[in-house]
PDB file of C-alpha atoms in Angstrom:
ATOM      1  CA  MET A 259     -52.882 -21.600 -76.804  1.00  0.00           C
ATOM      2  CA  HIS A 260     -49.398 -22.883 -77.609  1.00  0.00           C
ATOM      3  CA  SER A 261     -50.064 -25.960 -75.496  1.00  0.00           C
ATOM      4  CA  LEU A 262     -53.467 -26.443 -77.078  1.00  0.00           C
ATOM      5  CA  VAL A 263     -52.063 -26.499 -80.607  1.00  0.00           C
ATOM      6  CA  GLY A 264     -49.177 -28.707 -79.537  1.00  0.00           C
ATOM      7  CA  GLY A 265     -51.589 -31.216 -78.033  1.00  0.00           C
ATOM      8  CA  VAL A 266     -53.654 -31.437 -81.216  1.00  0.00           C
ATOM      9  CA  ASN A 267     -50.569 -31.878 -83.390  1.00  0.00           C
ATOM     10  CA  PHE A 268     -49.278 -34.588 -81.069  1.00  0.00           C
ATOM     11  CA  LEU A 269     -52.537 -36.546 -81.148  1.00  0.00           C
ATOM     12  CA  LEU A 270     -53.044 -36.286 -84.900  1.00  0.00           C
ATOM     13  CA  LYS A 271     -49.488 -37.434 -85.609  1.00  0.00           C
ATOM     14  CA  THR A 272     -49.250 -40.090 -82.926  1.00  0.00           C
ATOM     15  CA  VAL A 273     -52.543 -41.761 -82.111  1.00  0.00           C
ATOM     16  CA  PRO A 274     -54.310 -43.954 -84.677  1.00  0.00           C
ATOM     17  CA  ARG A 275     -58.009 -43.303 -85.268  1.00  0.00           C
ATOM     18  CA  GLU A 276     -57.869 -40.069 -83.294  1.00  0.00           C
ATOM     19  CA  ALA A 277     -60.010 -37.916 -85.606  1.00  0.00           C
ATOM     20  CA  PHE A 278     -63.566 -38.747 -86.566  1.00  0.00           C
ATOM     21  CA  THR A 279     -66.700 -37.262 -88.077  1.00  0.00           C
ATOM     22  CA  TYR A 280     -70.155 -37.526 -86.541  1.00  0.00           C
ATOM     23  CA  LEU A 281     -73.230 -36.888 -88.666  1.00  0.00           C
ATOM     24  CA  ASP A 282     -76.753 -38.309 -88.501  1.00  0.00           C
ATOM     25  CA  GLY A 283     -75.764 -40.660 -85.692  1.00  0.00           C
ATOM     26  CA  GLN A 284     -72.871 -42.130 -87.697  1.00  0.00           C
ATOM     27  CA  LYS A 285     -69.331 -42.007 -86.301  1.00  0.00           C
ATOM     28  CA  ASP A 286     -66.598 -42.483 -88.917  1.00  0.00           C
ATOM     29  CA  PHE A 287     -62.885 -42.378 -88.198  1.00  0.00           C
ATOM     30  CA  VAL A 288     -60.739 -40.299 -90.527  1.00  0.00           C
ATOM     31  CA  GLU A 289     -57.263 -41.325 -91.674  1.00  0.00           C
ATOM     32  CA  ILE A 290     -54.910 -38.365 -91.387  1.00  0.00           C
ATOM     33  CA  ASP A 291     -52.037 -38.048 -93.832  1.00  0.00           C
ATOM     34  CA  HIS A 292     -49.195 -36.646 -91.732  1.00  0.00           C
ATOM     35  CA  ASN A 293     -47.589 -35.198 -94.853  1.00  0.00           C
ATOM     36  CA  ASP A 294     -50.750 -33.278 -95.690  1.00  0.00           C
ATOM     37  CA  LEU A 295     -51.941 -32.245 -92.241  1.00  0.00           C
ATOM     38  CA  TYR A 296     -51.377 -28.492 -92.455  1.00  0.00           C
ATOM     39  CA  PRO A 297     -52.936 -26.045 -92.611  1.00  0.00           C
ATOM     40  CA  TYR A 298     -56.085 -26.741 -90.619  1.00  0.00           C
ATOM     41  CA  LEU A 299     -58.572 -24.845 -88.470  1.00  0.00           C
ATOM     42  CA  LEU A 300     -58.809 -25.650 -84.779  1.00  0.00           C
ATOM     43  CA  VAL A 301     -62.018 -24.525 -83.066  1.00  0.00           C
ATOM     44  CA  ASN A 302     -61.612 -24.600 -79.304  1.00  0.00           C
ATOM     45  CA  ILE A 303     -64.919 -24.199 -77.462  1.00  0.00           C
ATOM     46  CA  GLY A 304     -64.548 -23.279 -73.815  1.00  0.00           C
ATOM     47  CA  SER A 305     -66.245 -20.392 -72.055  1.00  0.00           C
ATOM     48  CA  GLY A 306     -65.848 -18.551 -75.333  1.00  0.00           C
ATOM     49  CA  VAL A 307     -64.606 -19.797 -78.684  1.00  0.00           C
ATOM     50  CA  SER A 308     -61.193 -19.399 -80.309  1.00  0.00           C
ATOM     51  CA  MET A 309     -60.576 -20.268 -83.952  1.00  0.00           C
ATOM     52  CA  ILE A 310     -56.942 -20.975 -84.696  1.00  0.00           C
ATOM     53  CA  LYS A 311     -55.273 -21.458 -88.064  1.00  0.00           C
ATOM     54  CA  VAL A 312     -52.510 -24.016 -87.599  1.00  0.00           C
ATOM     55  CA  ASP A 313     -49.712 -24.049 -90.190  1.00  0.00           C
ATOM     56  CA  GLY A 314     -47.264 -26.423 -88.472  1.00  0.00           C
ATOM     57  CA  ASP A 315     -45.541 -27.251 -85.205  1.00  0.00           C
ATOM     58  CA  GLY A 316     -45.416 -24.006 -83.267  1.00  0.00           C
ATOM     59  CA  LYS A 317     -46.908 -22.099 -86.187  1.00  0.00           C
ATOM     60  CA  TYR A 318     -50.404 -20.838 -85.556  1.00  0.00           C
ATOM     61  CA  GLU A 319     -52.576 -17.724 -85.504  1.00  0.00           C
ATOM     62  CA  ARG A 320     -55.865 -16.952 -83.793  1.00  0.00           C
ATOM     63  CA  ILE A 321     -57.907 -15.712 -86.725  1.00  0.00           C
ATOM     64  CA  SER A 322     -61.359 -15.382 -85.172  1.00  0.00           C
ATOM     65  CA  GLY A 323     -63.662 -16.372 -82.339  1.00  0.00           C
ATOM     66  CA  THR A 324     -66.946 -15.637 -80.654  1.00  0.00           C
ATOM     67  CA  SER A 325     -68.085 -14.819 -77.141  1.00  0.00           C
ATOM     68  CA  LEU A 326     -71.034 -17.211 -77.552  1.00  0.00           C
ATOM     69  CA  GLY A 327     -69.623 -20.465 -76.241  1.00  0.00           C
ATOM     70  CA  GLY A 328     -69.826 -22.864 -73.342  1.00  0.00           C
ATOM     71  CA  GLY A 329     -70.025 -20.050 -70.813  1.00  0.00           C
ATOM     72  CA  THR A 330     -73.021 -18.629 -72.645  1.00  0.00           C
ATOM     73  CA  PHE A 331     -74.708 -22.026 -72.635  1.00  0.00           C
ATOM     74  CA  LEU A 332     -74.180 -22.527 -68.913  1.00  0.00           C
ATOM     75  CA  GLY A 333     -74.895 -18.913 -67.932  1.00  0.00           C
ATOM     76  CA  LEU A 334     -78.182 -18.632 -69.803  1.00  0.00           C
ATOM     77  CA  GLY A 335     -79.032 -22.207 -68.897  1.00  0.00           C
ATOM     78  CA  LYS A 336     -78.716 -21.484 -65.184  1.00  0.00           C
ATOM     79  CA  LEU A 337     -80.917 -18.420 -65.515  1.00  0.00           C
ATOM     80  CA  LEU A 338     -83.571 -20.109 -67.641  1.00  0.00           C
ATOM     81  CA  THR A 339     -83.709 -23.636 -66.199  1.00  0.00           C
ATOM     82  CA  LYS A 340     -82.263 -23.322 -62.681  1.00  0.00           C
ATOM     83  CA  CYS A 341     -79.675 -26.005 -63.455  1.00  0.00           C
ATOM     84  CA  LYS A 342     -76.628 -25.697 -61.239  1.00  0.00           C
ATOM     85  CA  SER A 343     -73.935 -27.375 -63.339  1.00  0.00           C
ATOM     86  CA  PHE A 344     -72.818 -27.909 -66.925  1.00  0.00           C
ATOM     87  CA  ASP A 345     -73.401 -31.663 -66.719  1.00  0.00           C
ATOM     88  CA  GLU A 346     -76.886 -31.182 -65.305  1.00  0.00           C
ATOM     89  CA  LEU A 347     -77.766 -28.811 -68.125  1.00  0.00           C
ATOM     90  CA  LEU A 348     -76.421 -31.190 -70.782  1.00  0.00           C
ATOM     91  CA  GLU A 349     -78.356 -34.091 -69.318  1.00  0.00           C
ATOM     92  CA  LEU A 350     -81.504 -31.994 -69.274  1.00  0.00           C
ATOM     93  CA  SER A 351     -81.057 -31.092 -72.943  1.00  0.00           C
ATOM     94  CA  HIS A 352     -81.013 -34.799 -73.876  1.00  0.00           C
ATOM     95  CA  HIS A 353     -84.706 -35.038 -73.034  1.00  0.00           C
ATOM     96  CA  GLY A 354     -85.854 -31.836 -74.706  1.00  0.00           C
ATOM     97  CA  ASN A 355     -87.492 -30.908 -77.994  1.00  0.00           C
ATOM     98  CA  ASN A 356     -86.243 -27.626 -79.443  1.00  0.00           C
ATOM     99  CA  ARG A 357     -89.109 -27.474 -81.955  1.00  0.00           C
ATOM    100  CA  VAL A 358     -91.432 -26.476 -79.128  1.00  0.00           C
ATOM    101  CA  ILE A 359     -89.557 -23.177 -78.821  1.00  0.00           C
ATOM    102  CA  ASP A 360     -87.617 -22.685 -82.063  1.00  0.00           C
ATOM    103  CA  MET A 361     -89.417 -21.248 -85.079  1.00  0.00           C
ATOM    104  CA  LEU A 362     -88.807 -23.513 -88.074  1.00  0.00           C
ATOM    105  CA  VAL A 363     -88.972 -22.714 -91.772  1.00  0.00           C
ATOM    106  CA  GLY A 364     -92.067 -24.900 -91.961  1.00  0.00           C
ATOM    107  CA  ASP A 365     -93.776 -22.795 -89.316  1.00  0.00           C
ATOM    108  CA  ILE A 366     -93.479 -19.803 -91.641  1.00  0.00           C
ATOM    109  CA  TYR A 367     -94.253 -21.500 -94.955  1.00  0.00           C
ATOM    110  CA  GLY A 368     -97.198 -23.694 -94.048  1.00  0.00           C
ATOM    111  CA  GLY A 369     -95.252 -26.789 -93.101  1.00  0.00           C
ATOM    112  CA  THR A 370     -93.422 -27.045 -96.430  1.00  0.00           C
ATOM    113  CA  ASP A 371     -89.831 -26.599 -97.558  1.00  0.00           C
ATOM    114  CA  TYR A 372     -88.656 -23.312 -98.989  1.00  0.00           C
ATOM    115  CA  SER A 373     -86.987 -25.184-101.811  1.00  0.00           C
ATOM    116  CA  LYS A 374     -86.394 -22.095-103.911  1.00  0.00           C
ATOM    117  CA  ILE A 375     -83.541 -21.068-101.618  1.00  0.00           C
ATOM    118  CA  GLY A 376     -82.649 -24.554-100.391  1.00  0.00           C
ATOM    119  CA  LEU A 377     -84.227 -24.511 -96.935  1.00  0.00           C
ATOM    120  CA  SER A 378     -86.000 -27.567 -95.560  1.00  0.00           C
ATOM    121  CA  SER A 379     -89.116 -27.234 -93.443  1.00  0.00           C
ATOM    122  CA  THR A 380     -87.171 -28.474 -90.394  1.00  0.00           C
ATOM    123  CA  ALA A 381     -84.436 -25.829 -90.628  1.00  0.00           C
ATOM    124  CA  ILE A 382     -84.437 -23.348 -87.754  1.00  0.00           C
ATOM    125  CA  ALA A 383     -85.544 -19.930 -88.935  1.00  0.00           C
ATOM    126  CA  SER A 384     -85.340 -18.305 -85.496  1.00  0.00           C
ATOM    127  CA  SER A 385     -83.960 -19.768 -82.285  1.00  0.00           C
ATOM    128  CA  PHE A 386     -86.519 -19.263 -79.485  1.00  0.00           C
ATOM    129  CA  GLY A 387     -88.731 -17.659 -82.137  1.00  0.00           C
ATOM    130  CA  LYS A 388     -91.984 -19.298 -81.055  1.00  0.00           C
ATOM    131  CA  ALA A 389     -91.743 -17.607 -77.693  1.00  0.00           C
ATOM    132  CA  ILE A 390     -92.595 -14.333 -79.451  1.00  0.00           C
ATOM    133  CA  SER A 391     -96.159 -15.267 -80.283  1.00  0.00           C
ATOM    134  CA  ASP A 392     -97.053 -18.142 -77.973  1.00  0.00           C
ATOM    135  CA  GLY A 393     -98.293 -15.833 -75.227  1.00  0.00           C
ATOM    136  CA  LYS A 394     -96.449 -17.934 -72.664  1.00  0.00           C
ATOM    137  CA  GLU A 395     -94.138 -17.112 -69.820  1.00  0.00           C
ATOM    138  CA  LEU A 396     -90.878 -18.929 -69.070  1.00  0.00           C
ATOM    139  CA  GLU A 397     -92.531 -21.203 -66.527  1.00  0.00           C
ATOM    140  CA  ASP A 398     -94.970 -22.394 -69.190  1.00  0.00           C
ATOM    141  CA  TYR A 399     -92.137 -24.096 -71.081  1.00  0.00           C
ATOM    142  CA  GLN A 400     -90.451 -27.322 -70.054  1.00  0.00           C
ATOM    143  CA  PRO A 401     -86.857 -26.676 -68.922  1.00  0.00           C
ATOM    144  CA  GLU A 402     -85.565 -29.567 -71.035  1.00  0.00           C
ATOM    145  CA  ASP A 403     -86.981 -27.914 -74.183  1.00  0.00           C
ATOM    146  CA  VAL A 404     -85.317 -24.636 -73.249  1.00  0.00           C
ATOM    147  CA  ALA A 405     -81.992 -26.408 -72.680  1.00  0.00           C
ATOM    148  CA  ARG A 406     -82.248 -28.198 -76.017  1.00  0.00           C
ATOM    149  CA  SER A 407     -83.007 -25.007 -77.917  1.00  0.00           C
ATOM    150  CA  LEU A 408     -80.151 -23.199 -76.211  1.00  0.00           C
ATOM    151  CA  LEU A 409     -77.683 -25.980 -76.997  1.00  0.00           C
ATOM    152  CA  ARG A 410     -78.710 -26.059 -80.631  1.00  0.00           C
ATOM    153  CA  MET A 411     -78.568 -22.280 -81.006  1.00  0.00           C
ATOM    154  CA  ILE A 412     -74.995 -22.050 -79.749  1.00  0.00           C
ATOM    155  CA  SER A 413     -73.783 -25.143 -81.628  1.00  0.00           C
ATOM    156  CA  ASN A 414     -75.292 -23.923 -84.902  1.00  0.00           C
ATOM    157  CA  ASN A 415     -73.678 -20.531 -84.501  1.00  0.00           C
ATOM    158  CA  ILE A 416     -70.240 -21.992 -83.813  1.00  0.00           C
ATOM    159  CA  GLY A 417     -70.480 -24.367 -86.767  1.00  0.00           C
ATOM    160  CA  GLN A 418     -71.428 -21.578 -89.157  1.00  0.00           C
ATOM    161  CA  ILE A 419     -68.687 -19.185 -88.022  1.00  0.00           C
ATOM    162  CA  ALA A 420     -66.105 -21.978 -88.158  1.00  0.00           C
ATOM    163  CA  TYR A 421     -66.925 -22.872 -91.744  1.00  0.00           C
ATOM    164  CA  LEU A 422     -66.911 -19.244 -92.883  1.00  0.00           C
ATOM    165  CA  ASN A 423     -63.422 -18.828 -91.418  1.00  0.00           C
ATOM    166  CA  ALA A 424     -62.236 -22.027 -93.067  1.00  0.00           C
ATOM    167  CA  LEU A 425     -63.613 -20.718 -96.354  1.00  0.00           C
ATOM    168  CA  ARG A 426     -61.930 -17.364 -95.825  1.00  0.00           C
ATOM    169  CA  PHE A 427     -58.482 -18.950 -95.469  1.00  0.00           C
ATOM    170  CA  GLY A 428     -59.002 -21.893 -97.809  1.00  0.00           C
ATOM    171  CA  LEU A 429     -58.707 -24.538 -95.070  1.00  0.00           C
ATOM    172  CA  LYS A 430     -59.845 -28.063 -95.865  1.00  0.00           C
ATOM    173  CA  ARG A 431     -59.966 -29.473 -92.330  1.00  0.00           C
ATOM    174  CA  ILE A 432     -61.877 -28.187 -89.316  1.00  0.00           C
ATOM    175  CA  PHE A 433     -61.221 -29.818 -85.935  1.00  0.00           C
ATOM    176  CA  PHE A 434     -63.450 -29.054 -82.955  1.00  0.00           C
ATOM    177  CA  GLY A 435     -62.429 -29.476 -79.335  1.00  0.00           C
ATOM    178  CA  GLY A 436     -62.927 -28.058 -75.873  1.00  0.00           C
ATOM    179  CA  PHE A 437     -64.956 -28.639 -72.742  1.00  0.00           C
ATOM    180  CA  PHE A 438     -68.227 -27.716 -74.452  1.00  0.00           C
ATOM    181  CA  ILE A 439     -68.231 -30.817 -76.650  1.00  0.00           C
ATOM    182  CA  ARG A 440     -67.422 -33.507 -74.080  1.00  0.00           C
ATOM    183  CA  GLY A 441     -68.222 -36.251 -76.617  1.00  0.00           C
ATOM    184  CA  LEU A 442     -71.895 -35.255 -76.564  1.00  0.00           C
ATOM    185  CA  GLU A 443     -73.453 -36.757 -79.667  1.00  0.00           C
ATOM    186  CA  TYR A 444     -76.150 -34.137 -80.122  1.00  0.00           C
ATOM    187  CA  THR A 445     -73.642 -31.302 -79.879  1.00  0.00           C
ATOM    188  CA  MET A 446     -71.313 -32.921 -82.403  1.00  0.00           C
ATOM    189  CA  ASP A 447     -74.196 -33.692 -84.723  1.00  0.00           C
ATOM    190  CA  THR A 448     -75.502 -30.114 -84.591  1.00  0.00           C
ATOM    191  CA  ILE A 449     -72.063 -28.642 -85.339  1.00  0.00           C
ATOM    192  CA  SER A 450     -71.620 -31.152 -88.173  1.00  0.00           C
ATOM    193  CA  VAL A 451     -75.004 -30.293 -89.688  1.00  0.00           C
ATOM    194  CA  ALA A 452     -74.148 -26.588 -89.603  1.00  0.00           C
ATOM    195  CA  VAL A 453     -70.807 -27.129 -91.356  1.00  0.00           C
ATOM    196  CA  HIS A 454     -72.427 -29.485 -93.884  1.00  0.00           C
ATOM    197  CA  PHE A 455     -75.243 -27.024 -94.610  1.00  0.00           C
ATOM    198  CA  TRP A 456     -73.136 -23.905 -95.092  1.00  0.00           C
ATOM    199  CA  SER A 457     -70.465 -25.708 -97.119  1.00  0.00           C
ATOM    200  CA  ARG A 458     -73.067 -27.524 -99.237  1.00  0.00           C
ATOM    201  CA  GLY A 459     -71.443 -30.781 -98.249  1.00  0.00           C
ATOM    202  CA  GLU A 460     -67.921 -29.776 -99.276  1.00  0.00           C
ATOM    203  CA  ALA A 461     -66.538 -29.568 -95.717  1.00  0.00           C
ATOM    204  CA  LYS A 462     -66.843 -31.824 -92.696  1.00  0.00           C
ATOM    205  CA  ALA A 463     -66.549 -31.111 -89.005  1.00  0.00           C
ATOM    206  CA  MET A 464     -64.022 -33.394 -87.322  1.00  0.00           C
ATOM    207  CA  PHE A 465     -63.653 -34.215 -83.658  1.00  0.00           C
ATOM    208  CA  LEU A 466     -60.922 -35.720 -81.495  1.00  0.00           C
ATOM    209  CA  ARG A 467     -61.345 -38.733 -79.252  1.00  0.00           C
ATOM    210  CA  HIS A 468     -59.064 -37.263 -76.584  1.00  0.00           C
ATOM    211  CA  GLU A 469     -59.989 -33.596 -76.976  1.00  0.00           C
ATOM    212  CA  GLY A 470     -60.253 -33.183 -73.212  1.00  0.00           C
ATOM    213  CA  PHE A 471     -56.468 -33.512 -72.855  1.00  0.00           C
ATOM    214  CA  LEU A 472     -55.204 -31.149 -75.550  1.00  0.00           C
ATOM    215  CA  GLY A 473     -53.677 -28.499 -73.303  1.00  0.00           C
ATOM    216  CA  ALA A 474     -52.131 -31.008 -70.907  1.00  0.00           C
ATOM    217  CA  LEU A 475     -50.564 -33.051 -73.702  1.00  0.00           C
ATOM    218  CA  GLY A 476     -49.275 -29.939 -75.429  1.00  0.00           C
ATOM    219  CA  ALA A 477     -47.699 -28.606 -72.248  1.00  0.00           C
ATOM    220  CA  PHE A 478     -46.129 -31.978 -71.555  1.00  0.00           C
ATOM    221  CA  THR A 479     -44.639 -32.445 -75.003  1.00  0.00           C
ATOM    222  CA  SER A 480     -43.141 -28.955 -75.100  1.00  0.00           C
ATOM    223  CA  TYR A 481     -41.771 -28.994 -71.551  1.00  0.00           C
ATOM    224  CA  GLU A 482     -38.279 -27.655 -70.929  1.00  0.00           C
ATOM    225  CA  THR A 483     -36.307 -27.548 -67.707  1.00  0.00           C
ATOM    226  CA  HIS A 484     -32.880 -26.420 -66.583  1.00  0.00           C
ATOM    227  CA  SER A 485     -30.597 -28.851 -64.799  1.00  0.00           C
ATOM    228  CA  ASN A 486     -28.849 -27.813 -61.632  1.00  0.00           C
ATOM    229  CA  ASN A 487     -25.422 -28.266 -63.215  1.00  0.00           C
ATOM    230  CA  ASP A 488     -26.005 -26.856 -66.677  1.00  0.00           C
ATOM    231  CA  SER A 489     -27.671 -23.635 -67.747  1.00  0.00           C
ATOM    232  CA  LYS A 490     -28.619 -25.129 -71.102  1.00  0.00           C
ATOM    233  CA  PRO A 491     -32.214 -26.291 -71.394  1.00  0.00           C
ATOM    234  CA  GLN A 492     -32.809 -30.026 -71.481  1.00  0.00           C
ATOM    235  CA  HIS A 493     -35.596 -31.033 -73.821  1.00  0.00           C
ATOM    236  CA  HIS A 494     -37.807 -33.950 -72.889  1.00  0.00           C
ATOM    237  CA  THR A 495     -38.719 -36.182 -75.775  1.00  0.00           C
ATOM    238  CA  VAL A 496     -42.071 -37.909 -75.538  1.00  0.00           C
ATOM    239  CA  GLN A 497     -42.003 -41.611 -76.315  1.00  0.00           C
ATOM    240  CA  ARG A 498     -44.826 -42.243 -78.726  1.00  0.00           C
ATOM    241  CA  ALA A 499     -46.434 -45.147 -76.976  1.00  0.00           C
ATOM    242  CA  ILE A 500     -49.665 -45.906 -75.204  1.00  0.00           C
ATOM    243  CA  LEU A 501     -49.492 -47.155 -71.657  1.00  0.00           C
ATOM    244  CA  ASN A 502     -52.047 -49.116 -69.695  1.00  0.00           C
ATOM    245  CA  CYS A 503     -51.818 -49.455 -65.954  1.00  0.00           C
ATOM    246  CA  SER A 504     -52.741 -52.838 -64.506  1.00  0.00           C
ATOM    247  CA  GLY A 505     -54.029 -53.561 -61.049  1.00  0.00           C
ATOM    248  CA  ASP A 506     -50.561 -54.158 -59.638  1.00  0.00           C
ATOM    249  CA  ASP A 507     -49.419 -50.704 -60.731  1.00  0.00           C
ATOM    250  CA  SER A 508     -47.152 -52.101 -63.431  1.00  0.00           C
ATOM    251  CA  PHE A 509     -47.241 -50.636 -66.892  1.00  0.00           C
ATOM    252  CA  ARG A 510     -47.644 -52.239 -70.282  1.00  0.00           C
ATOM    253  CA  HIS A 511     -46.447 -50.475 -73.429  1.00  0.00           C
ATOM    254  CA  ILE A 512     -48.567 -50.792 -76.545  1.00  0.00           C
ATOM    255  CA  PRO A 513     -47.086 -49.564 -79.853  1.00  0.00           C
ATOM    256  CA  VAL A 514     -49.044 -46.647 -81.275  1.00  0.00           C
ATOM    257  CA  THR A 515     -49.504 -48.538 -84.526  1.00  0.00           C
ATOM    258  CA  SER A 516     -52.164 -50.680 -82.857  1.00  0.00           C
ATOM    259  CA  ASN A 517     -55.817 -49.781 -82.969  1.00  0.00           C
ATOM    260  CA  LEU A 518     -57.260 -48.301 -79.800  1.00  0.00           C
ATOM    261  CA  ASN A 519     -60.770 -48.705 -78.567  1.00  0.00           C
ATOM    262  CA  ASP A 520     -62.704 -45.991 -76.793  1.00  0.00           C
ATOM    263  CA  SER A 521     -62.067 -47.467 -73.341  1.00  0.00           C
ATOM    264  CA  GLU A 522     -58.280 -47.157 -73.527  1.00  0.00           C
ATOM    265  CA  THR A 523     -56.503 -44.081 -72.258  1.00  0.00           C
ATOM    266  CA  ILE A 524     -53.395 -42.209 -73.262  1.00  0.00           C
ATOM    267  CA  GLU A 525     -50.518 -41.633 -70.869  1.00  0.00           C
ATOM    268  CA  CYS A 526     -47.078 -40.332 -71.762  1.00  0.00           C
ATOM    269  CA  SER A 527     -43.576 -41.137 -70.598  1.00  0.00           C
ATOM    270  CA  ILE A 528     -40.472 -39.056 -71.141  1.00  0.00           C
ATOM    271  CA  SER A 529     -36.777 -39.698 -71.631  1.00  0.00           C
ATOM    272  CA  LEU A 530     -34.053 -37.127 -71.290  1.00  0.00           C
ATOM    273  CA  VAL A 531     -31.898 -36.594 -74.374  1.00  0.00           C
TER     274      VAL A 531
END
């Protein structure tokens, strides 16, 4: 967890256009004021979910979480669809329609909004709710629809819990990361909709372009070693630069003040001080 937080702090302070929002198919980069970064909520979605309040470099606390995460998605997905891998299940969900299985507000109220309490007809009233009364067995449903409903159920739940924890601690920023997201647009959009709905538009879910490397970057930037001749620890200072490797295995340094596109990668070099 220490490495995870360190990796996020490193990216947000070092890499331009690292954080972005994704809502209704629109990706917008967010400028981060380094002097007003803390505190923020980090939601790391792996097999389960950890929600971490970050107050500064090395200052953090796990304030909440849920057992319903990526492991739940893959575990139930394997049982319900016979998919063998996370990627296969995600790809299957791309082609599904969760409305075939999910009970919507409109299904309860004659196809109309429940405007009195602010619910649209397309809001999910009950995940997998239609399976109660359809009189169908599992094999009667398309596996892609099952995968889509499952993905939306878990993403909605995470988004709601994340916002409620941000509200509890008065946190303005919520960053989501972890293997579950993988840059999947539908997942990001579902989490964003959940945060937008429960906050009444006051909060936004934010994502990181290099969220798959948080732990590795954090471990690298906080690395300490002992020399053979001195018992004092030698700290390695990360040079804040982006490196590209060319075909002849030479390296080219690009200042971090430049804008990066999505095809460029981050590598780090170190110098002993």
